[in-house]
PDB file of C-alpha atoms in Angstrom:
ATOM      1  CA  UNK A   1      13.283 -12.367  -1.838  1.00  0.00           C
ATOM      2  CA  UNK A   2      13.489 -13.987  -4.949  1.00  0.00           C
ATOM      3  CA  UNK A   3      12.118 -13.525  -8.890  1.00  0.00           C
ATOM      4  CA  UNK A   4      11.639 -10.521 -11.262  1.00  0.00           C
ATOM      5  CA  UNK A   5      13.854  -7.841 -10.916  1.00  0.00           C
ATOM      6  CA  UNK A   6      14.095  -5.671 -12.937  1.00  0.00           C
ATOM      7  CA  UNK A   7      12.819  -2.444 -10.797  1.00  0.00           C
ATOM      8  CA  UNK A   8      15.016  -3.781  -7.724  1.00  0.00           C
ATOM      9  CA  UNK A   9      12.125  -4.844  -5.785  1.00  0.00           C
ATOM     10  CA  UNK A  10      14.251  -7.657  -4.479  1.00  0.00           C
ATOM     11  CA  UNK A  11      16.045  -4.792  -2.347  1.00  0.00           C
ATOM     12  CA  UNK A  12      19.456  -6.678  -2.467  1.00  0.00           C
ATOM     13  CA  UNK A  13      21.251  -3.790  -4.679  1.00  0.00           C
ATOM     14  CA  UNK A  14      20.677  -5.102  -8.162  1.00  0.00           C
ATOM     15  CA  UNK A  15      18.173  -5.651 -10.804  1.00  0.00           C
ATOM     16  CA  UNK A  16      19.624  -8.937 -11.298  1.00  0.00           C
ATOM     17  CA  UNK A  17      16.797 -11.867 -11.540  1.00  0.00           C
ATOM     18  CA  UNK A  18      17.402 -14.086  -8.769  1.00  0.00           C
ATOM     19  CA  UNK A  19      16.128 -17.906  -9.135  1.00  0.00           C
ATOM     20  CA  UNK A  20      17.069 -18.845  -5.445  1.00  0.00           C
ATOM     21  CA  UNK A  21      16.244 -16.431  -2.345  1.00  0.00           C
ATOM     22  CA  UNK A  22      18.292 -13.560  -1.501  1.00  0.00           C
ATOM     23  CA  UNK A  23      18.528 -11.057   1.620  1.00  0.00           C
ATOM     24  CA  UNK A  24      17.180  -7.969   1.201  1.00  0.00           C
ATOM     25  CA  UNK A  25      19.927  -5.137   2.226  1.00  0.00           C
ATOM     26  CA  UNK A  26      19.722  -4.010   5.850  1.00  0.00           C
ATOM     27  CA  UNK A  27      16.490  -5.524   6.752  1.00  0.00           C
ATOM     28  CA  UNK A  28      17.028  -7.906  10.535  1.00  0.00           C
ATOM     29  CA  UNK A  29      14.195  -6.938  11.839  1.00  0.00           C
ATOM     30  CA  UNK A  30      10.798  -7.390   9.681  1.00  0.00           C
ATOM     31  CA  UNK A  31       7.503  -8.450  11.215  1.00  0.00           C
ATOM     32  CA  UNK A  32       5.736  -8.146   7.568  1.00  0.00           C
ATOM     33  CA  UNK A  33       6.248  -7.995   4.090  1.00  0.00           C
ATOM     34  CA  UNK A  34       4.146  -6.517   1.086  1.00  0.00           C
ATOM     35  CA  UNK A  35       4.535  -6.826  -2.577  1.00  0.00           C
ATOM     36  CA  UNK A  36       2.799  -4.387  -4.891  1.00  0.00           C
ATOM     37  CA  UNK A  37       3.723  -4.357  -9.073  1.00  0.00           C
ATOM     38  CA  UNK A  38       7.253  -3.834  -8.746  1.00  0.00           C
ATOM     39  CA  UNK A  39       7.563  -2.744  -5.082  1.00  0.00           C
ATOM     40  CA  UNK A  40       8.155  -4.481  -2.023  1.00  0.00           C
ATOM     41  CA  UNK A  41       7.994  -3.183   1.398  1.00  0.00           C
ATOM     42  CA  UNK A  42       8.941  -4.264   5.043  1.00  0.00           C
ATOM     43  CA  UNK A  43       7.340  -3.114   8.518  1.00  0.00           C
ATOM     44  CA  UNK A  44       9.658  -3.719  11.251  1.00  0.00           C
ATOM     45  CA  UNK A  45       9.862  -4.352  15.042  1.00  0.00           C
ATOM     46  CA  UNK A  46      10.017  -0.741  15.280  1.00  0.00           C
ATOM     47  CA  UNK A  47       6.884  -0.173  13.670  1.00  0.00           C
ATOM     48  CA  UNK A  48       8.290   1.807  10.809  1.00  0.00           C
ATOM     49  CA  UNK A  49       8.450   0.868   7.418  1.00  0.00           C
ATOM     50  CA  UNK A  50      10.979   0.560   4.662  1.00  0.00           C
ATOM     51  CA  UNK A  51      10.620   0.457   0.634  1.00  0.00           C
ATOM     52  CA  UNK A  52      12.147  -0.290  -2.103  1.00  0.00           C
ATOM     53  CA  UNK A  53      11.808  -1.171  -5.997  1.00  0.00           C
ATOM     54  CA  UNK A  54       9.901   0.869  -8.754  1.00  0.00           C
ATOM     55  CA  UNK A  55       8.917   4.632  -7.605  1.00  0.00           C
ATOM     56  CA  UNK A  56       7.584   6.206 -10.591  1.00  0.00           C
ATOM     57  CA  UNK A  57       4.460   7.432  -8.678  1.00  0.00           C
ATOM     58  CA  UNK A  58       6.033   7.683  -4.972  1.00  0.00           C
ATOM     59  CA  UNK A  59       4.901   4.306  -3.630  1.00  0.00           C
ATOM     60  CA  UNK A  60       8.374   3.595  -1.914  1.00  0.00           C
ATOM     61  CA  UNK A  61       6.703   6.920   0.432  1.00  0.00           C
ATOM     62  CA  UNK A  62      10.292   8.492   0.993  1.00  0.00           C
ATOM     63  CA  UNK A  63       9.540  11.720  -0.776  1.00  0.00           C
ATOM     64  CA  UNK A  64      10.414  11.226  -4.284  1.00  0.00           C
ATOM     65  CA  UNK A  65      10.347   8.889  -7.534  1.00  0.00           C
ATOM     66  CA  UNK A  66      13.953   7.573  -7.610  1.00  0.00           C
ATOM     67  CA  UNK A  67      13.846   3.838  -8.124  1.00  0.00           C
ATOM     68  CA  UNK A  68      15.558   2.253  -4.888  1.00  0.00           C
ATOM     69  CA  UNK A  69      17.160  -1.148  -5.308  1.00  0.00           C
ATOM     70  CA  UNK A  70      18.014  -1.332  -1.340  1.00  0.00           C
ATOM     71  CA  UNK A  71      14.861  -0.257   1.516  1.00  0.00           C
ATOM     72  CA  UNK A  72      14.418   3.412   2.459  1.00  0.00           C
ATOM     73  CA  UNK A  73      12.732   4.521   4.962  1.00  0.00           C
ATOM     74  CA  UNK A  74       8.841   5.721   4.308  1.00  0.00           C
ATOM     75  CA  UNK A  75       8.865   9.520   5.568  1.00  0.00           C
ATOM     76  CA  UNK A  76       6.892  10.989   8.789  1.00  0.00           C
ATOM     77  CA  UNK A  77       5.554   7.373   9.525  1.00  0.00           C
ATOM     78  CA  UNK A  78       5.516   5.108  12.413  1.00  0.00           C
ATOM     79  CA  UNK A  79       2.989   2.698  15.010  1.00  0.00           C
ATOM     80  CA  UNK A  80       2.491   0.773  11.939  1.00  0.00           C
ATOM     81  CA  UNK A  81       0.864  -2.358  12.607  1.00  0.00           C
ATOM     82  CA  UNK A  82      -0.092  -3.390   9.178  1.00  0.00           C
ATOM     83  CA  UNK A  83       1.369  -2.580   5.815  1.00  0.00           C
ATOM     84  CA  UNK A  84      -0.577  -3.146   2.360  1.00  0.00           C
ATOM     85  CA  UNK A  85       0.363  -2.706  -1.537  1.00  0.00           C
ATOM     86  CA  UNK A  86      -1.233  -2.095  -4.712  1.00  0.00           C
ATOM     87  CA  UNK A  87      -0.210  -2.147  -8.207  1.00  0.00           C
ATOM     88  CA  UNK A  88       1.036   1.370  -7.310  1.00  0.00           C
ATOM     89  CA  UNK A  89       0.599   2.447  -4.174  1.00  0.00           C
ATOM     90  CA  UNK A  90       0.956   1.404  -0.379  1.00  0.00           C
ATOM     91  CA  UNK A  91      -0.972   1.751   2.807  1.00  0.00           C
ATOM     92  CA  UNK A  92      -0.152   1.465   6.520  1.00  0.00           C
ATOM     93  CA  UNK A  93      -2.865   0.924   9.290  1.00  0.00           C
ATOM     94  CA  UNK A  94      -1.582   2.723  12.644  1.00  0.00           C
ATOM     95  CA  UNK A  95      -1.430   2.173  16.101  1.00  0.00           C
ATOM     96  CA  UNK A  96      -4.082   5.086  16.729  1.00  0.00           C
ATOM     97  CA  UNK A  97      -6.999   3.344  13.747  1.00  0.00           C
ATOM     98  CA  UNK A  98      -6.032   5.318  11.062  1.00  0.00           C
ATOM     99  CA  UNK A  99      -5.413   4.629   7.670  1.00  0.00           C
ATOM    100  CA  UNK A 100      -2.031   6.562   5.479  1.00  0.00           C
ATOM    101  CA  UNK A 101      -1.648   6.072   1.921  1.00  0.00           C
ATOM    102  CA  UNK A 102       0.882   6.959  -0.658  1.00  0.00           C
ATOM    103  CA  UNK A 103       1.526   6.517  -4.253  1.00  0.00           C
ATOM    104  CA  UNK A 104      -0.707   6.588  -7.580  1.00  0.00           C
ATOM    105  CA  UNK A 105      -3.677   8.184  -6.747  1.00  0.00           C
ATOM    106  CA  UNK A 106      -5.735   8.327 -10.068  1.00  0.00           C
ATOM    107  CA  UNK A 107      -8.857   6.735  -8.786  1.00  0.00           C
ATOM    108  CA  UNK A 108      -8.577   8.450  -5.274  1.00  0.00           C
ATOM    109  CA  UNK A 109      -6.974   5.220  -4.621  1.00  0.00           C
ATOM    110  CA  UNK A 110      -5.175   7.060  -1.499  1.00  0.00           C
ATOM    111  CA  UNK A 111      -8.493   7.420   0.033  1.00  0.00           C
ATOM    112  CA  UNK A 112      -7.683  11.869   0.410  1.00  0.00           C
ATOM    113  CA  UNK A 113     -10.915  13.061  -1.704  1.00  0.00           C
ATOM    114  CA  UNK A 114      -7.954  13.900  -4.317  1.00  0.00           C
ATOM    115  CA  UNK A 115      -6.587  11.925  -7.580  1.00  0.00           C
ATOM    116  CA  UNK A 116      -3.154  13.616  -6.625  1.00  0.00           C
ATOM    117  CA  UNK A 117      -0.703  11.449  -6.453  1.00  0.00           C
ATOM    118  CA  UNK A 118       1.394  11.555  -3.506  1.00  0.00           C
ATOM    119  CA  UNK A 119       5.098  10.457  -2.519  1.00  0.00           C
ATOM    120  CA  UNK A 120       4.798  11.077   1.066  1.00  0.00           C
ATOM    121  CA  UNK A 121       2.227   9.169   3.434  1.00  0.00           C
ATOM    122  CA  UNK A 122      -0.985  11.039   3.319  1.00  0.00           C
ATOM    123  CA  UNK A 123      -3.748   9.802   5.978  1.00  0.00           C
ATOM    124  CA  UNK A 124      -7.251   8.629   4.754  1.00  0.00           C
ATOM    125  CA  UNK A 125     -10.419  11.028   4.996  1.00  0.00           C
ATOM    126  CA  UNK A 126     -12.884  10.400   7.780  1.00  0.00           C
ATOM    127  CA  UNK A 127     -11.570   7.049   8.596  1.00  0.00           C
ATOM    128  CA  UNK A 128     -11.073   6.058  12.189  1.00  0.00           C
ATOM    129  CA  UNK A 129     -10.878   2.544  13.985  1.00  0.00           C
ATOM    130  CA  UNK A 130      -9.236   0.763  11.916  1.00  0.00           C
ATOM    131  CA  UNK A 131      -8.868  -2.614  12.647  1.00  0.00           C
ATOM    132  CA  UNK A 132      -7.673  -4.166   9.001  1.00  0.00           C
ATOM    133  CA  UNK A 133      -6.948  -2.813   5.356  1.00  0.00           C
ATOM    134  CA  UNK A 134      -6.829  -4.483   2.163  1.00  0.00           C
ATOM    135  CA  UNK A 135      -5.238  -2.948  -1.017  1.00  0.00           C
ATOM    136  CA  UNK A 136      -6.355  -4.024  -4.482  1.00  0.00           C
ATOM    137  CA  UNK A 137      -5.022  -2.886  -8.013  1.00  0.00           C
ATOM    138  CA  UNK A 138      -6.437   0.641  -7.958  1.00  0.00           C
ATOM    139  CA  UNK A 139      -9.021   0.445  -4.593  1.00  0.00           C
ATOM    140  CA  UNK A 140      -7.878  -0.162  -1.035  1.00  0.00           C
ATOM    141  CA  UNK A 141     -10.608  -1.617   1.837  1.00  0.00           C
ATOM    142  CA  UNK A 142     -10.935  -1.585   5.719  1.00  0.00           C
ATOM    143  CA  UNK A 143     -12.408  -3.077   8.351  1.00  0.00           C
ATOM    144  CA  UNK A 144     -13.855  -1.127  10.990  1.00  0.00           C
ATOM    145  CA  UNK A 145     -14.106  -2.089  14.953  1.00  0.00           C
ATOM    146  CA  UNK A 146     -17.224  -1.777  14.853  1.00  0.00           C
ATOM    147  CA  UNK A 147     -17.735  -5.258  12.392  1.00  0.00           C
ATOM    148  CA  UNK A 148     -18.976  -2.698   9.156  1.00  0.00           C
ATOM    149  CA  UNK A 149     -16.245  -2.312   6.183  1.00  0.00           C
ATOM    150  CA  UNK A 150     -15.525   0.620   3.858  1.00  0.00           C
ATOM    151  CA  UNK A 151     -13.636   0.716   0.430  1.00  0.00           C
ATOM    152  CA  UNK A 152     -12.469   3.662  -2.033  1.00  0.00           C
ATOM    153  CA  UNK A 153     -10.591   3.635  -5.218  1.00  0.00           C
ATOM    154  CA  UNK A 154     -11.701   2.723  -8.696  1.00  0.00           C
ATOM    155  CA  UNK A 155     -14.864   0.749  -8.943  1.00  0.00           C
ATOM    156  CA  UNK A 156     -15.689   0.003 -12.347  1.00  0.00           C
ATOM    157  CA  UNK A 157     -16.873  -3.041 -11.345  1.00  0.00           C
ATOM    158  CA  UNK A 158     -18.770  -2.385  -8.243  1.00  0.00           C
ATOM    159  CA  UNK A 159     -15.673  -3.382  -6.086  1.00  0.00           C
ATOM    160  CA  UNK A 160     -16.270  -1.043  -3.372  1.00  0.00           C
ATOM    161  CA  UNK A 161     -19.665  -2.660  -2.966  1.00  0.00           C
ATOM    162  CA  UNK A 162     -21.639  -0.103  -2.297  1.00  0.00           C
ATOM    163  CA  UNK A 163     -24.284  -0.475  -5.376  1.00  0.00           C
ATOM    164  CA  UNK A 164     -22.682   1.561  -7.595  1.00  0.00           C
ATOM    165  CA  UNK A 165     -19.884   1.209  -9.925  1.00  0.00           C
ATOM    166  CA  UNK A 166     -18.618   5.402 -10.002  1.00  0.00           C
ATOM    167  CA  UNK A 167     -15.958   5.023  -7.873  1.00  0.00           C
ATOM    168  CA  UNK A 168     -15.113   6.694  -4.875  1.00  0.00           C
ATOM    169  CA  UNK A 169     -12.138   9.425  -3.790  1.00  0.00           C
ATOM    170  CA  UNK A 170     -13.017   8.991  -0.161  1.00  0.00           C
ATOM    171  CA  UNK A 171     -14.130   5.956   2.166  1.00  0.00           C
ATOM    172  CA  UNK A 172     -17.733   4.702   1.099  1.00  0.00           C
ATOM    173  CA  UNK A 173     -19.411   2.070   3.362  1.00  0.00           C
ATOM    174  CA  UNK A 174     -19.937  -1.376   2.273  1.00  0.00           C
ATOM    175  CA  UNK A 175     -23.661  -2.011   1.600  1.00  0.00           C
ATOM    176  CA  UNK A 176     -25.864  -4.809   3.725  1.00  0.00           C
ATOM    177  CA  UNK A 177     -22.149  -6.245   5.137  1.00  0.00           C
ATOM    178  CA  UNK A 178     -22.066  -6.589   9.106  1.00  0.00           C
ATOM    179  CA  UNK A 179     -19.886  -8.837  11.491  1.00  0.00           C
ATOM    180  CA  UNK A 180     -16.555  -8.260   9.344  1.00  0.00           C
ATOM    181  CA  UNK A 181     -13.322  -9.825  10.751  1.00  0.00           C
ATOM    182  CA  UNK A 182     -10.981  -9.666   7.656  1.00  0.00           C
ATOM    183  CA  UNK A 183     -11.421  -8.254   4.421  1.00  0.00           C
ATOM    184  CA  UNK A 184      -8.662  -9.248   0.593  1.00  0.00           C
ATOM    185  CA  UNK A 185      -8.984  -7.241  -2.511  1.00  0.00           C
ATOM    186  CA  UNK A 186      -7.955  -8.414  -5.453  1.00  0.00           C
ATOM    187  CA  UNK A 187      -7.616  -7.067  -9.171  1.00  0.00           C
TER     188      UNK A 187
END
């Protein structure tokens, strides 16, 4: 990694900027990276996950808000094949289709039908088949096997696409969208 940082998201054991690349402590074995604010994470041939950088709302996943300048291991997860960051939280898509979340939750960005935020993985309501996720700033989106999408979060904007702009604590379907193969989400 190289850049900002001042949170440690460079995971090399400072908050020194770095202008040229530098290895991130203890990671051999990645498969996938993620970059959220001022948090990075890894998902590695294991199919675990490690985090590290800012914490203040849990999105590093290991249990509390300590700001880690090397990885730690995300708690009570694993079969990850795909990790995703917001400005504030992360998300891992599972072996099994289903969808875990952690971090700021304020817009039922973590998909639970809650705005609580959580430092621990929590799984996503009444969403099953996964075969993709997205995260954006404050709203996270999947695609489903079965070529549909869904989206939750904050939706000011209509960004969950569903014709409304209320926002959504739980997974709300994507309106008139069929044949989905890969979904982004941005700001």
């Amino acid at each position: 990694c190289w850049g900002y940082n001042g949170y440690g998201q460079l995971g090399n054991g400072t908050t020194t900027d770095r202008m040229t690349t530098t290895p991130v402590t203890g990671i051999t074995a990645a498969v996938q990276m993620a970059g959220g604010q001022y948090h990075t994470c890894a998902r590695l041939t294991d199919s675990t996950v490690r985090c590290w950088g800012y914490n203040g709302y849990g999105q590093l996943g290991d249990g509390t808000t300590t700001q880690r300048t090397t990885p730690v291991t995300v708690s009570g997860l694993s079969g990850v094949t795909q990790i995703e960051a917001g400005v504030y939280h992360t998300c891992a898509l599972r072996n099994d289709g289903t969808v875990w979340c952690w971090g700021y939750n304020g817009y039922g960005t973590l998909g639970d039908g809650t705005t609580t935020t959580r430092y621990t993985p929590v799984q996503v309501s009444g969403l099953f088949n996964v075969v993709q996720i997205a995260a954006g700033r404050y709203h996270t989106c999947a695609v489903i096997a079965d070529g549909t999408a869904r989206c939750w979060g904050y939706d000011a904007y209509g960004g969950l696409g569903n014709g409304t702009s209320g926002g959504s604590y739980t997974p709300v379907t994507v309106t008139g969208l069929t044949g989905v193969t890969r979904i982004t989400a941005g700001y």
